[in-house]
PDB file of C-alpha atoms and ligand atoms in Angstrom:
ATOM      1  CA  UNK U   1      -8.218 -22.936   2.088  1.00  0.00           C
ATOM      2  CA  UNK U   2      -9.347 -20.790  -0.770  1.00  0.00           C
ATOM      3  CA  UNK U   3      -8.267 -17.830  -2.849  1.00  0.00           C
ATOM      4  CA  UNK U   4     -10.817 -15.092  -2.228  1.00  0.00           C
ATOM      5  CA  UNK U   5     -12.091 -12.367  -4.535  1.00  0.00           C
ATOM      6  CA  UNK U   6     -10.522  -8.990  -3.804  1.00  0.00           C
ATOM      7  CA  UNK U   7     -12.779  -5.927  -3.533  1.00  0.00           C
ATOM      8  CA  UNK U   8     -11.707  -2.910  -5.575  1.00  0.00           C
ATOM      9  CA  UNK U   9     -11.790   0.804  -4.788  1.00  0.00           C
ATOM     10  CA  UNK U  10     -15.396   1.986  -4.834  1.00  0.00           C
ATOM     11  CA  UNK U  11     -16.892  -1.149  -3.285  1.00  0.00           C
ATOM     12  CA  UNK U  12     -18.841  -0.158  -0.128  1.00  0.00           C
ATOM     13  CA  UNK U  13     -17.013  -2.738   2.029  1.00  0.00           C
ATOM     14  CA  UNK U  14     -13.798  -0.731   1.542  1.00  0.00           C
ATOM     15  CA  UNK U  15     -15.439   2.526   2.598  1.00  0.00           C
ATOM     16  CA  UNK U  16     -16.959   1.608   5.961  1.00  0.00           C
ATOM     17  CA  UNK U  17     -15.244   1.114   9.317  1.00  0.00           C
ATOM     18  CA  UNK U  18     -14.850  -2.615   9.975  1.00  0.00           C
ATOM     19  CA  UNK U  19     -16.292  -4.286  13.076  1.00  0.00           C
ATOM     20  CA  UNK U  20     -14.173  -5.633  15.943  1.00  0.00           C
ATOM     21  CA  UNK U  21     -13.350  -9.341  15.977  1.00  0.00           C
ATOM     22  CA  UNK U  22     -15.249 -10.613  19.018  1.00  0.00           C
ATOM     23  CA  UNK U  23     -13.152 -13.766  19.517  1.00  0.00           C
ATOM     24  CA  UNK U  24      -9.673 -13.853  17.962  1.00  0.00           C
ATOM     25  CA  UNK U  25      -9.433 -17.588  18.737  1.00  0.00           C
ATOM     26  CA  UNK U  26     -12.641 -18.572  16.915  1.00  0.00           C
ATOM     27  CA  UNK U  27     -12.172 -21.261  14.239  1.00  0.00           C
ATOM     28  CA  UNK U  28     -13.893 -19.098  11.621  1.00  0.00           C
ATOM     29  CA  UNK U  29     -11.365 -16.304  12.220  1.00  0.00           C
ATOM     30  CA  UNK U  30      -8.510 -18.795  11.835  1.00  0.00           C
ATOM     31  CA  UNK U  31     -10.057 -20.053   8.586  1.00  0.00           C
ATOM     32  CA  UNK U  32     -10.520 -16.499   7.306  1.00  0.00           C
ATOM     33  CA  UNK U  33      -6.907 -15.606   8.143  1.00  0.00           C
ATOM     34  CA  UNK U  34      -5.683 -18.733   6.301  1.00  0.00           C
ATOM     35  CA  UNK U  35      -7.687 -17.767   3.209  1.00  0.00           C
ATOM     36  CA  UNK U  36      -6.420 -14.184   3.401  1.00  0.00           C
ATOM     37  CA  UNK U  37      -2.817 -15.409   3.551  1.00  0.00           C
ATOM     38  CA  UNK U  38      -3.379 -17.677   0.550  1.00  0.00           C
ATOM     39  CA  UNK U  39      -5.043 -14.816  -1.352  1.00  0.00           C
ATOM     40  CA  UNK U  40      -2.232 -12.384  -0.471  1.00  0.00           C
ATOM     41  CA  UNK U  41       0.442 -14.828  -1.622  1.00  0.00           C
ATOM     42  CA  UNK U  42      -1.408 -15.624  -4.836  1.00  0.00           C
ATOM     43  CA  UNK U  43      -1.551 -11.898  -5.627  1.00  0.00           C
ATOM     44  CA  UNK U  44       2.124 -11.307  -4.666  1.00  0.00           C
ATOM     45  CA  UNK U  45       1.055  -8.868  -1.966  1.00  0.00           C
ATOM     46  CA  UNK U  46       2.817  -7.957   1.267  1.00  0.00           C
ATOM     47  CA  UNK U  47      -0.405  -7.470   3.198  1.00  0.00           C
ATOM     48  CA  UNK U  48      -4.162  -7.833   3.149  1.00  0.00           C
ATOM     49  CA  UNK U  49      -7.042  -6.622   5.308  1.00  0.00           C
ATOM     50  CA  UNK U  50     -10.312  -8.535   5.768  1.00  0.00           C
ATOM     51  CA  UNK U  51     -12.484  -5.827   4.139  1.00  0.00           C
ATOM     52  CA  UNK U  52     -10.454  -6.382   0.964  1.00  0.00           C
ATOM     53  CA  UNK U  53     -11.969  -9.864   0.763  1.00  0.00           C
ATOM     54  CA  UNK U  54     -15.461  -8.512   1.489  1.00  0.00           C
ATOM     55  CA  UNK U  55     -15.414  -9.340   5.217  1.00  0.00           C
ATOM     56  CA  UNK U  56     -15.916  -6.203   7.352  1.00  0.00           C
ATOM     57  CA  UNK U  57     -13.865  -7.343  10.369  1.00  0.00           C
ATOM     58  CA  UNK U  58     -10.792  -5.846  12.034  1.00  0.00           C
ATOM     59  CA  UNK U  59      -8.287  -8.464  10.898  1.00  0.00           C
ATOM     60  CA  UNK U  60      -5.082  -7.878   8.912  1.00  0.00           C
ATOM     61  CA  UNK U  61      -2.193 -10.021   7.696  1.00  0.00           C
ATOM     62  CA  UNK U  62       1.146  -8.710   6.470  1.00  0.00           C
ATOM     63  CA  UNK U  63       4.854  -9.403   6.289  1.00  0.00           C
ATOM     64  CA  UNK U  64       8.058  -7.572   5.399  1.00  0.00           C
ATOM     65  CA  UNK U  65       9.682  -9.289   2.406  1.00  0.00           C
ATOM     66  CA  UNK U  66      13.454  -9.667   2.429  1.00  0.00           C
ATOM     67  CA  UNK U  67      14.856  -6.740   0.494  1.00  0.00           C
ATOM     68  CA  UNK U  68      12.173  -4.313   1.650  1.00  0.00           C
ATOM     69  CA  UNK U  69      13.823  -3.371   4.913  1.00  0.00           C
ATOM     70  CA  UNK U  70      15.120   0.159   4.448  1.00  0.00           C
ATOM     71  CA  UNK U  71      17.680   0.786   7.196  1.00  0.00           C
ATOM     72  CA  UNK U  72      20.182  -1.975   8.031  1.00  0.00           C
ATOM     73  CA  UNK U  73      21.144  -0.101  11.223  1.00  0.00           C
ATOM     74  CA  UNK U  74      17.575  -0.102  12.561  1.00  0.00           C
ATOM     75  CA  UNK U  75      16.434  -3.381  14.142  1.00  0.00           C
ATOM     76  CA  UNK U  76      12.786  -2.227  13.905  1.00  0.00           C
ATOM     77  CA  UNK U  77      13.145  -1.856  10.109  1.00  0.00           C
ATOM     78  CA  UNK U  78      14.009  -5.449   9.215  1.00  0.00           C
ATOM     79  CA  UNK U  79      12.436  -8.278   7.244  1.00  0.00           C
ATOM     80  CA  UNK U  80       9.644  -9.772   9.329  1.00  0.00           C
ATOM     81  CA  UNK U  81       7.648 -12.958   9.047  1.00  0.00           C
ATOM     82  CA  UNK U  82       3.925 -13.176   8.761  1.00  0.00           C
ATOM     83  CA  UNK U  83       1.978 -11.060  11.256  1.00  0.00           C
ATOM     84  CA  UNK U  84      -1.720 -11.695  11.901  1.00  0.00           C
ATOM     85  CA  UNK U  85      -3.499  -9.062  13.962  1.00  0.00           C
ATOM     86  CA  UNK U  86      -7.054  -8.842  15.250  1.00  0.00           C
ATOM     87  CA  UNK U  87      -8.366  -5.476  16.425  1.00  0.00           C
ATOM     88  CA  UNK U  88      -5.055  -3.677  15.849  1.00  0.00           C
ATOM     89  CA  UNK U  89      -4.207  -0.168  16.976  1.00  0.00           C
ATOM     90  CA  UNK U  90      -1.344   2.161  16.085  1.00  0.00           C
ATOM     91  CA  UNK U  91       0.537   4.833  17.969  1.00  0.00           C
ATOM     92  CA  UNK U  92       3.043   7.105  16.189  1.00  0.00           C
ATOM     93  CA  UNK U  93       6.244   7.253  18.215  1.00  0.00           C
ATOM     94  CA  UNK U  94       8.223  10.310  17.201  1.00  0.00           C
ATOM     95  CA  UNK U  95       5.908  12.378  15.008  1.00  0.00           C
ATOM     96  CA  UNK U  96       8.191  12.102  11.964  1.00  0.00           C
ATOM     97  CA  UNK U  97       6.713  11.166   8.593  1.00  0.00           C
ATOM     98  CA  UNK U  98       8.361   9.791   5.474  1.00  0.00           C
ATOM     99  CA  UNK U  99       7.154   9.618   1.867  1.00  0.00           C
ATOM    100  CA  UNK U 100       7.203   6.271   0.096  1.00  0.00           C
ATOM    101  CA  UNK U 101       5.603   4.456  -2.816  1.00  0.00           C
ATOM    102  CA  UNK U 102       2.581   2.250  -2.141  1.00  0.00           C
ATOM    103  CA  UNK U 103       0.331   0.038  -4.156  1.00  0.00           C
ATOM    104  CA  UNK U 104      -2.818  -1.795  -3.125  1.00  0.00           C
ATOM    105  CA  UNK U 105      -4.494  -4.981  -4.317  1.00  0.00           C
ATOM    106  CA  UNK U 106      -7.788  -3.053  -4.194  1.00  0.00           C
ATOM    107  CA  UNK U 107      -6.369  -0.320  -6.451  1.00  0.00           C
ATOM    108  CA  UNK U 108      -4.772  -2.533  -9.090  1.00  0.00           C
ATOM    109  CA  UNK U 109      -2.229  -1.206 -11.540  1.00  0.00           C
ATOM    110  CA  UNK U 110      -1.494   2.047  -9.719  1.00  0.00           C
ATOM    111  CA  UNK U 111       1.132   3.313  -7.342  1.00  0.00           C
ATOM    112  CA  UNK U 112       1.391   6.515  -5.381  1.00  0.00           C
ATOM    113  CA  UNK U 113       3.600   8.395  -2.959  1.00  0.00           C
ATOM    114  CA  UNK U 114       2.127   8.371   0.531  1.00  0.00           C
ATOM    115  CA  UNK U 115       3.324  10.040   3.744  1.00  0.00           C
ATOM    116  CA  UNK U 116       3.357   7.661   6.728  1.00  0.00           C
ATOM    117  CA  UNK U 117       4.619   7.743  10.293  1.00  0.00           C
ATOM    118  CA  UNK U 118       8.248   6.700  10.187  1.00  0.00           C
ATOM    119  CA  UNK U 119       8.147   4.888  13.523  1.00  0.00           C
ATOM    120  CA  UNK U 120       5.115   3.394  15.234  1.00  0.00           C
ATOM    121  CA  UNK U 121       4.035   1.021  17.946  1.00  0.00           C
ATOM    122  CA  UNK U 122       1.263  -1.371  16.978  1.00  0.00           C
ATOM    123  CA  UNK U 123      -0.780  -3.642  19.155  1.00  0.00           C
ATOM    124  CA  UNK U 124      -3.381  -6.320  18.584  1.00  0.00           C
ATOM    125  CA  UNK U 125      -4.224  -9.946  19.258  1.00  0.00           C
ATOM    126  CA  UNK U 126      -2.928 -12.986  17.440  1.00  0.00           C
ATOM    127  CA  UNK U 127      -5.080 -16.033  16.684  1.00  0.00           C
ATOM    128  CA  UNK U 128      -4.305 -17.509  20.108  1.00  0.00           C
ATOM    129  CA  UNK U 129      -5.706 -14.393  21.739  1.00  0.00           C
ATOM    130  CA  UNK U 130      -2.190 -13.384  22.825  1.00  0.00           C
ATOM    131  CA  UNK U 131      -1.217  -9.717  22.814  1.00  0.00           C
ATOM    132  CA  UNK U 132       1.120  -8.529  20.087  1.00  0.00           C
ATOM    133  CA  UNK U 133       2.946  -5.299  20.981  1.00  0.00           C
ATOM    134  CA  UNK U 134       5.657  -4.248  18.565  1.00  0.00           C
ATOM    135  CA  UNK U 135       7.704  -1.236  17.496  1.00  0.00           C
ATOM    136  CA  UNK U 136       8.213  -0.913  13.740  1.00  0.00           C
ATOM    137  CA  UNK U 137       9.812   1.574  11.384  1.00  0.00           C
ATOM    138  CA  UNK U 138      10.417   1.927   7.667  1.00  0.00           C
ATOM    139  CA  UNK U 139       8.526  -0.454   5.393  1.00  0.00           C
ATOM    140  CA  UNK U 140       7.306  -2.489   8.375  1.00  0.00           C
ATOM    141  CA  UNK U 141       5.646   0.630   9.821  1.00  0.00           C
ATOM    142  CA  UNK U 142       4.305   1.581   6.376  1.00  0.00           C
ATOM    143  CA  UNK U 143       2.641  -1.764   5.630  1.00  0.00           C
ATOM    144  CA  UNK U 144       1.069  -1.876   9.106  1.00  0.00           C
ATOM    145  CA  UNK U 145      -0.388   1.632   8.663  1.00  0.00           C
ATOM    146  CA  UNK U 146      -1.642   0.794   5.161  1.00  0.00           C
ATOM    147  CA  UNK U 147      -3.425  -2.378   6.311  1.00  0.00           C
ATOM    148  CA  UNK U 148      -4.907  -0.852   9.457  1.00  0.00           C
ATOM    149  CA  UNK U 149      -6.197   2.094   7.393  1.00  0.00           C
ATOM    150  CA  UNK U 150      -8.289  -0.452   5.444  1.00  0.00           C
ATOM    151  CA  UNK U 151     -10.129  -1.214   8.716  1.00  0.00           C
ATOM    152  CA  UNK U 152     -11.201   2.417   8.909  1.00  0.00           C
ATOM    153  CA  UNK U 153     -12.358   2.599   5.298  1.00  0.00           C
ATOM    154  CA  UNK U 154      -9.269   4.487   4.112  1.00  0.00           C
ATOM    155  CA  UNK U 155      -7.374   3.673   0.898  1.00  0.00           C
ATOM    156  CA  UNK U 156      -3.865   5.037   0.299  1.00  0.00           C
ATOM    157  CA  UNK U 157      -4.878   7.654  -2.319  1.00  0.00           C
ATOM    158  CA  UNK U 158      -6.857   9.371   0.462  1.00  0.00           C
ATOM    159  CA  UNK U 159      -3.577   9.823   2.371  1.00  0.00           C
ATOM    160  CA  UNK U 160      -1.686  11.343  -0.565  1.00  0.00           C
ATOM    161  CA  UNK U 161      -0.686  15.008  -0.536  1.00  0.00           C
ATOM    162  CA  UNK U 162       0.312  15.259  -4.207  1.00  0.00           C
ATOM    163  CA  UNK U 163      -1.968  13.432  -6.647  1.00  0.00           C
ATOM    164  CA  UNK U 164       0.481  14.118  -9.494  1.00  0.00           C
ATOM    165  CA  UNK U 165       2.416  11.232  -7.900  1.00  0.00           C
ATOM    166  CA  UNK U 166      -0.455   8.751  -8.454  1.00  0.00           C
ATOM    167  CA  UNK U 167       0.387   6.819 -11.602  1.00  0.00           C
ATOM    168  CA  UNK U 168       0.137   3.542 -13.413  1.00  0.00           C
ATOM    169  CA  UNK U 169       2.832   1.075 -12.351  1.00  0.00           C
ATOM    170  CA  UNK U 170       3.575   0.330 -16.009  1.00  0.00           C
ATOM    171  CA  UNK U 171       4.467   3.965 -16.639  1.00  0.00           C
ATOM    172  CA  UNK U 172       7.189   3.808 -14.005  1.00  0.00           C
ATOM    173  CA  UNK U 173       9.262   2.273 -16.790  1.00  0.00           C
ATOM    174  CA  UNK U 174       9.821   5.892 -17.831  1.00  0.00           C
ATOM    175  CA  UNK U 175      11.419   6.510 -14.458  1.00  0.00           C
ATOM    176  CA  UNK U 176      10.330   7.944 -11.150  1.00  0.00           C
ATOM    177  CA  UNK U 177       8.984  11.521 -11.372  1.00  0.00           C
ATOM    178  CA  UNK U 178      11.333  14.251 -10.260  1.00  0.00           C
ATOM    179  CA  UNK U 179      11.083  14.950  -6.562  1.00  0.00           C
ATOM    180  CA  UNK U 180       9.529  11.555  -5.768  1.00  0.00           C
ATOM    181  CA  UNK U 181      11.297   9.047  -3.537  1.00  0.00           C
ATOM    182  CA  UNK U 182      13.062   6.146  -5.271  1.00  0.00           C
ATOM    183  CA  UNK U 183      11.231   2.866  -5.707  1.00  0.00           C
ATOM    184  CA  UNK U 184      12.299   0.544  -2.928  1.00  0.00           C
ATOM    185  CA  UNK U 185      13.243  -3.082  -3.160  1.00  0.00           C
ATOM    186  CA  UNK U 186      13.590  -5.493  -6.047  1.00  0.00           C
ATOM    187  CA  UNK U 187      10.785  -5.616  -8.647  1.00  0.00           C
ATOM    188  CA  UNK U 188       8.007  -7.968  -7.637  1.00  0.00           C
ATOM    189  CA  UNK U 189       8.818  -7.919  -3.915  1.00  0.00           C
ATOM    190  CA  UNK U 190       5.497  -6.934  -2.428  1.00  0.00           C
ATOM    191  CA  UNK U 191       4.800  -4.592  -5.321  1.00  0.00           C
ATOM    192  CA  UNK U 192       1.073  -4.872  -5.207  1.00  0.00           C
ATOM    193  CA  UNK U 193       0.280  -4.015  -1.628  1.00  0.00           C
ATOM    194  CA  UNK U 194       2.647  -1.981   0.465  1.00  0.00           C
TER     195      UNK U 194
HETATM  196 NI1   NI K 201      -4.271  -2.010   0.418  1.00  0.00          NI
END
C-alpha cells in the first residue's frame, strides 16, 4: 500500500474522460483501489477518483462519514461504509437539485456551492465483479456525483452557478455568505472532498 500523489486542477489527467476498467477483478485494480483508500484517508477526504492519482481509469472510492447524513428520516441519506465502484453510472431519480458546499482534494484550500441531483441511482461493479445498484440522496448522492464527475474530466467549480460562492476554506471563519446553504457536518468530517 502507498500514499499516492494527488493531481491538482489544471493537470491534463483531470481534464480528460477516463477509460473503462476492463477487468474489475484484476489484482492491479485491487492494488490501485487499496492505494486510493489509503491516500483518501491520509488526506481526510470522503472520496477519491483514480484520475486524481494520475490513473485515467473509471474507478472511484467514497464513503459517507457519520455526521454527514442530512435527513434522519431518509434511509437513502445515511452514513455509509466504503464504496468502491468500477465503471459507475448515475441516473437522477426525481429531477430535483439541491445546493451544497463541496471541496476537492484536487482543488485544495477552496470550497464552493454546487447544485447536485438530490436523489440518484448509481450502478457499477465492485472488485469481485459483482453489480452494485443503489439509491442515494443527500450527501451520499452528492459525493457519488462529485467522484463520478472526475471520470468525465469535470471538477466541481465547472458545476457551479454562482462563482461568488467559491472561496477559501479559511475565510469561512468569517461566516457563510448570505444566501448560501449552511456548512454541513462537524469540522474535519470529509471537509476536503465532498
Ligand atoms: Ni474531487
